[in-house]
GROMACS .gro file of C-alpha atoms in nm:
model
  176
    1UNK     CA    1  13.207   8.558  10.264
    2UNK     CA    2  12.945   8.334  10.116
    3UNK     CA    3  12.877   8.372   9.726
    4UNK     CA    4  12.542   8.353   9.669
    5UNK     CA    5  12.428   8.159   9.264
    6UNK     CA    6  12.172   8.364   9.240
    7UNK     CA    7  12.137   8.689   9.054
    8UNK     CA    8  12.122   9.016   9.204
    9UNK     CA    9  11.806   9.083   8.980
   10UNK     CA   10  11.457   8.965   8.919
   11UNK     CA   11  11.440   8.680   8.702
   12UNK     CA   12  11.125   8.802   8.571
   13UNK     CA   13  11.202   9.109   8.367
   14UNK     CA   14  11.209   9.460   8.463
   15UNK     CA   15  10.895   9.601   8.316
   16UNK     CA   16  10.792   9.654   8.674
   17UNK     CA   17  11.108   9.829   8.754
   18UNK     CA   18  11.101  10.052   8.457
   19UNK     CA   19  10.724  10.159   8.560
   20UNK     CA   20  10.793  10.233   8.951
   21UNK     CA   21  11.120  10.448   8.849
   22UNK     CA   22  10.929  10.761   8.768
   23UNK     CA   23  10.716  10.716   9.055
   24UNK     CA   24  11.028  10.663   9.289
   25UNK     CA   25  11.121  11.010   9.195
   26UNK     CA   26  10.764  11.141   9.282
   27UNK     CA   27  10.784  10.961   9.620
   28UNK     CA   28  11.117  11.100   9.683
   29UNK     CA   29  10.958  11.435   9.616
   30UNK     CA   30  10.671  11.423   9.804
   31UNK     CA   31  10.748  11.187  10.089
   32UNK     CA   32  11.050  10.960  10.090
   33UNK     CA   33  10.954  10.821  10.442
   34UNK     CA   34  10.661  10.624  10.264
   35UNK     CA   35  10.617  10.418   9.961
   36UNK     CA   36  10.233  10.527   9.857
   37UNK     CA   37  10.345  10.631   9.470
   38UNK     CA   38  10.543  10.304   9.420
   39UNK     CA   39  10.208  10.068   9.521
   40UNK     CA   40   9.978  10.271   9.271
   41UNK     CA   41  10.156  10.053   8.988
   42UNK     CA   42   9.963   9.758   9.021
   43UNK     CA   43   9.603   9.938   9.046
   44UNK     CA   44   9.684  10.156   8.794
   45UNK     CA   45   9.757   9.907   8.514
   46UNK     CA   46   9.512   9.707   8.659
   47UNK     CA   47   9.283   9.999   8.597
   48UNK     CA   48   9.423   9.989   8.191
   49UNK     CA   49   9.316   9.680   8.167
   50UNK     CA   50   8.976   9.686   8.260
   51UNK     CA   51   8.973   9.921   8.031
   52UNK     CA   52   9.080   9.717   7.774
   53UNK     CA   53   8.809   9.429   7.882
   54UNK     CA   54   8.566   9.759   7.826
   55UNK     CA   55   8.695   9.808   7.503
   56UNK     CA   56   8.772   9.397   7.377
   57UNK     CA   57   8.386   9.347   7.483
   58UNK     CA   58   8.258   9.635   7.240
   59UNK     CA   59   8.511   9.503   6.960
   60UNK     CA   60   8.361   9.198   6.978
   61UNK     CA   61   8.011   9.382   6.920
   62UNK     CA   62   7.845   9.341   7.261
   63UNK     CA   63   7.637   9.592   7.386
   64UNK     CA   64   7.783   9.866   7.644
   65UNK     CA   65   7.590   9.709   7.915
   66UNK     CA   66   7.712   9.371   7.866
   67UNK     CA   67   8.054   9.479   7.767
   68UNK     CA   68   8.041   9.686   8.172
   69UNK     CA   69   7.935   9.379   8.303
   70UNK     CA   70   8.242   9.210   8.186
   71UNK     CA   71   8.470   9.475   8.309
   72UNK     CA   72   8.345   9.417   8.637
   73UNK     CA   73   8.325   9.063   8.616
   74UNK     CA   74   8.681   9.111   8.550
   75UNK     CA   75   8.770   9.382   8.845
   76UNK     CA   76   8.536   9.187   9.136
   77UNK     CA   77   8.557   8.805   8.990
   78UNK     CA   78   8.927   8.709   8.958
   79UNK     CA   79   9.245   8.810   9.098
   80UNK     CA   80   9.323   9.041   8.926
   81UNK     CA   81   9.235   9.333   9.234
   82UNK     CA   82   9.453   9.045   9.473
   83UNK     CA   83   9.743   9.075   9.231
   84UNK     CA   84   9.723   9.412   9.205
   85UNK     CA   85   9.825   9.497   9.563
   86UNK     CA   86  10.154   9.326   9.579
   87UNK     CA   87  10.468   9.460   9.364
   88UNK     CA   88  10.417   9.116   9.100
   89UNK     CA   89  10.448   9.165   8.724
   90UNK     CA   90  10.090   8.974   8.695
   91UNK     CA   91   9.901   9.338   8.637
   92UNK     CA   92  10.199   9.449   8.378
   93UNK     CA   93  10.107   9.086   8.173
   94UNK     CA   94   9.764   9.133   8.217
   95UNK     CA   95   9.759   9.470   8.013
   96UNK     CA   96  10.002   9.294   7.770
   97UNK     CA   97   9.790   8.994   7.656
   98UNK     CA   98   9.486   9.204   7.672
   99UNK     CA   99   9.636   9.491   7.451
  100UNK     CA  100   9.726   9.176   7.237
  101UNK     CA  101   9.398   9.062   7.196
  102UNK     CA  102   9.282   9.407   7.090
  103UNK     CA  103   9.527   9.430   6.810
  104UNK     CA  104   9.477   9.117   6.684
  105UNK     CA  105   9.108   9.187   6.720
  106UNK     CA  106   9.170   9.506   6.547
  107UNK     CA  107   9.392   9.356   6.270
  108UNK     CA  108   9.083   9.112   6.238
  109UNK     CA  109   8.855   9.388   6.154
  110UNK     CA  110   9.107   9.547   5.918
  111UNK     CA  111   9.132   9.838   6.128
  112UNK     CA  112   9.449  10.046   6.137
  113UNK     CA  113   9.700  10.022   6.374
  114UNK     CA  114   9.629   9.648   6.470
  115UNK     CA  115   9.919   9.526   6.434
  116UNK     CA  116  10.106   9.765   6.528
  117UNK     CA  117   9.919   9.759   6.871
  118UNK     CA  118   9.985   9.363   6.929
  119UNK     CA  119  10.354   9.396   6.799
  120UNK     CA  120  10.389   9.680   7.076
  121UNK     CA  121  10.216   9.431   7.332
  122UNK     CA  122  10.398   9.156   7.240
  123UNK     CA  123  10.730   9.385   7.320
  124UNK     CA  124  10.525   9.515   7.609
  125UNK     CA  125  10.525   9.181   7.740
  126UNK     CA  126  10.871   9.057   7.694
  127UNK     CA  127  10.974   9.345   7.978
  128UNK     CA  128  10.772   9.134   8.264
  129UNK     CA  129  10.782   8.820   8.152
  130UNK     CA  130  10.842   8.581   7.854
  131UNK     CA  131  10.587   8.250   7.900
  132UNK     CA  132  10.281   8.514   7.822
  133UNK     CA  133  10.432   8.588   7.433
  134UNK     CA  134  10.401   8.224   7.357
  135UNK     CA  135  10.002   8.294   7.270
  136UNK     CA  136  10.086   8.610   7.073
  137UNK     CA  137  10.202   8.340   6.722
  138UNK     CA  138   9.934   8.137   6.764
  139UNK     CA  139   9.680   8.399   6.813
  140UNK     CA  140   9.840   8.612   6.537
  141UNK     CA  141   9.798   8.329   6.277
  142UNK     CA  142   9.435   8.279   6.420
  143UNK     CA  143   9.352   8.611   6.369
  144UNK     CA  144   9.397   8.583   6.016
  145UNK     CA  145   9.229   8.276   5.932
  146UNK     CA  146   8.887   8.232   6.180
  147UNK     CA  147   8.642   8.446   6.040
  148UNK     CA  148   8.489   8.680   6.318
  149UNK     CA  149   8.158   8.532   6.482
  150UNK     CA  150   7.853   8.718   6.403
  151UNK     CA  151   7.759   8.878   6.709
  152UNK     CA  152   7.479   9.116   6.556
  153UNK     CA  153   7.123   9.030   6.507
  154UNK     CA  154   7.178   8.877   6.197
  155UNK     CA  155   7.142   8.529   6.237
  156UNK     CA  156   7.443   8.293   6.050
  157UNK     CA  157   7.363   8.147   5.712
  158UNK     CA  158   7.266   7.769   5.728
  159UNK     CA  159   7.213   7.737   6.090
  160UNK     CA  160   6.804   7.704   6.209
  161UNK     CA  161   6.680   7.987   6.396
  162UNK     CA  162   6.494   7.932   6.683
  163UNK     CA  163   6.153   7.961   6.743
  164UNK     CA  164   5.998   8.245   6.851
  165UNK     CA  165   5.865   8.334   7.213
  166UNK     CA  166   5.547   8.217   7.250
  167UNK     CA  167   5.316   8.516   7.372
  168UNK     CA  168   5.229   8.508   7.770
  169UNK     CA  169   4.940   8.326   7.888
  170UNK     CA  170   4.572   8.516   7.875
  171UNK     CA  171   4.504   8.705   8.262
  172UNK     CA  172   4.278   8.484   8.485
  173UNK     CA  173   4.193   8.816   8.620
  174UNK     CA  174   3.837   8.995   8.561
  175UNK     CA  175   3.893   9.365   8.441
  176UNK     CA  176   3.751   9.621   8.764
   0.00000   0.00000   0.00000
């Protein structure tokens, strides 16, 4: 018999193992000949994490419609919706360093449960994978020390403003 080096487990984590077992049992229950439970992982926390684009975009004080238009700049732009339809761990990391970004964005603000929400990512993340926890120190100690950009209509202290618009050109036209 040949004796294979490899291991007899992903080498990636098994937060995508951990997420499909409650969903095995389903499809056991409902139809055990099929596997239509198992590949709603992906979408589904690729669903969470436009969400949490929604929800980064208003943080960051953008306006609903702008903050929608980044959602689905995120769903129809980038791979995340090709990513999603395969078994990889990319959707599970996704929702990790975005939930990250909240909490940090949150612990920015001074709003409660910040940190805990990054420190939960952070764990989050270790199940799938470990390269995408390598931002979470740097980001953490950034959080602390950038002050947030002013997003509002105030305009920043020191910097010109621009001009204003100038009004639209007079109407050639003659009134009826």
């Amino acid at each position: 018999a040949k004796v294979s080096s490899r291991p007899g487990w992903s080498i990636f984590g098994i937060g995508m193992s951990l997420l499909m077992a409650p969903l095995w049992g389903l499809q056991l229950a409902s139809d055990p000949h099929e596997a239509v439970w198992l590949t709603m992982t992906g979408p589904l926390l690729t669903a969470g994490a436009g969400v949490l684009v929604f929800r980064i975009s208003t943080s960051l004080g953008f306006r609903a419609l702008a903050a929608m238009l980044a959602t689905l700049s995120f769903g129809l732009l980038t791979l995340a919706p090709v990513y999603s339809t395969e078994l990889f761990s990319e959707p599970g990391v996704t929702l990790a360093i975005l939930s990250i970004i909240l909490g940090l964005l949150r612990w920015q603000s001074g709003a409660r449960g910040g940190p805990s929400l990054g420190g939960l990512a952070f764990a989050w993340a270790l199940f799938f994978r470990f390269d995408p926890t390598l931002i979470f120190p740097p980001a953490a100690l950034g959080a602390r020390r950038v002050p947030r950009p002013v997003l509002s209509c105030d305009w920043p202290p020191g910097v010109p403003a621009p001009p204003p618009p100038s009004p639209p050109p007079p109407s050639r036209r003659r009134p009826p």
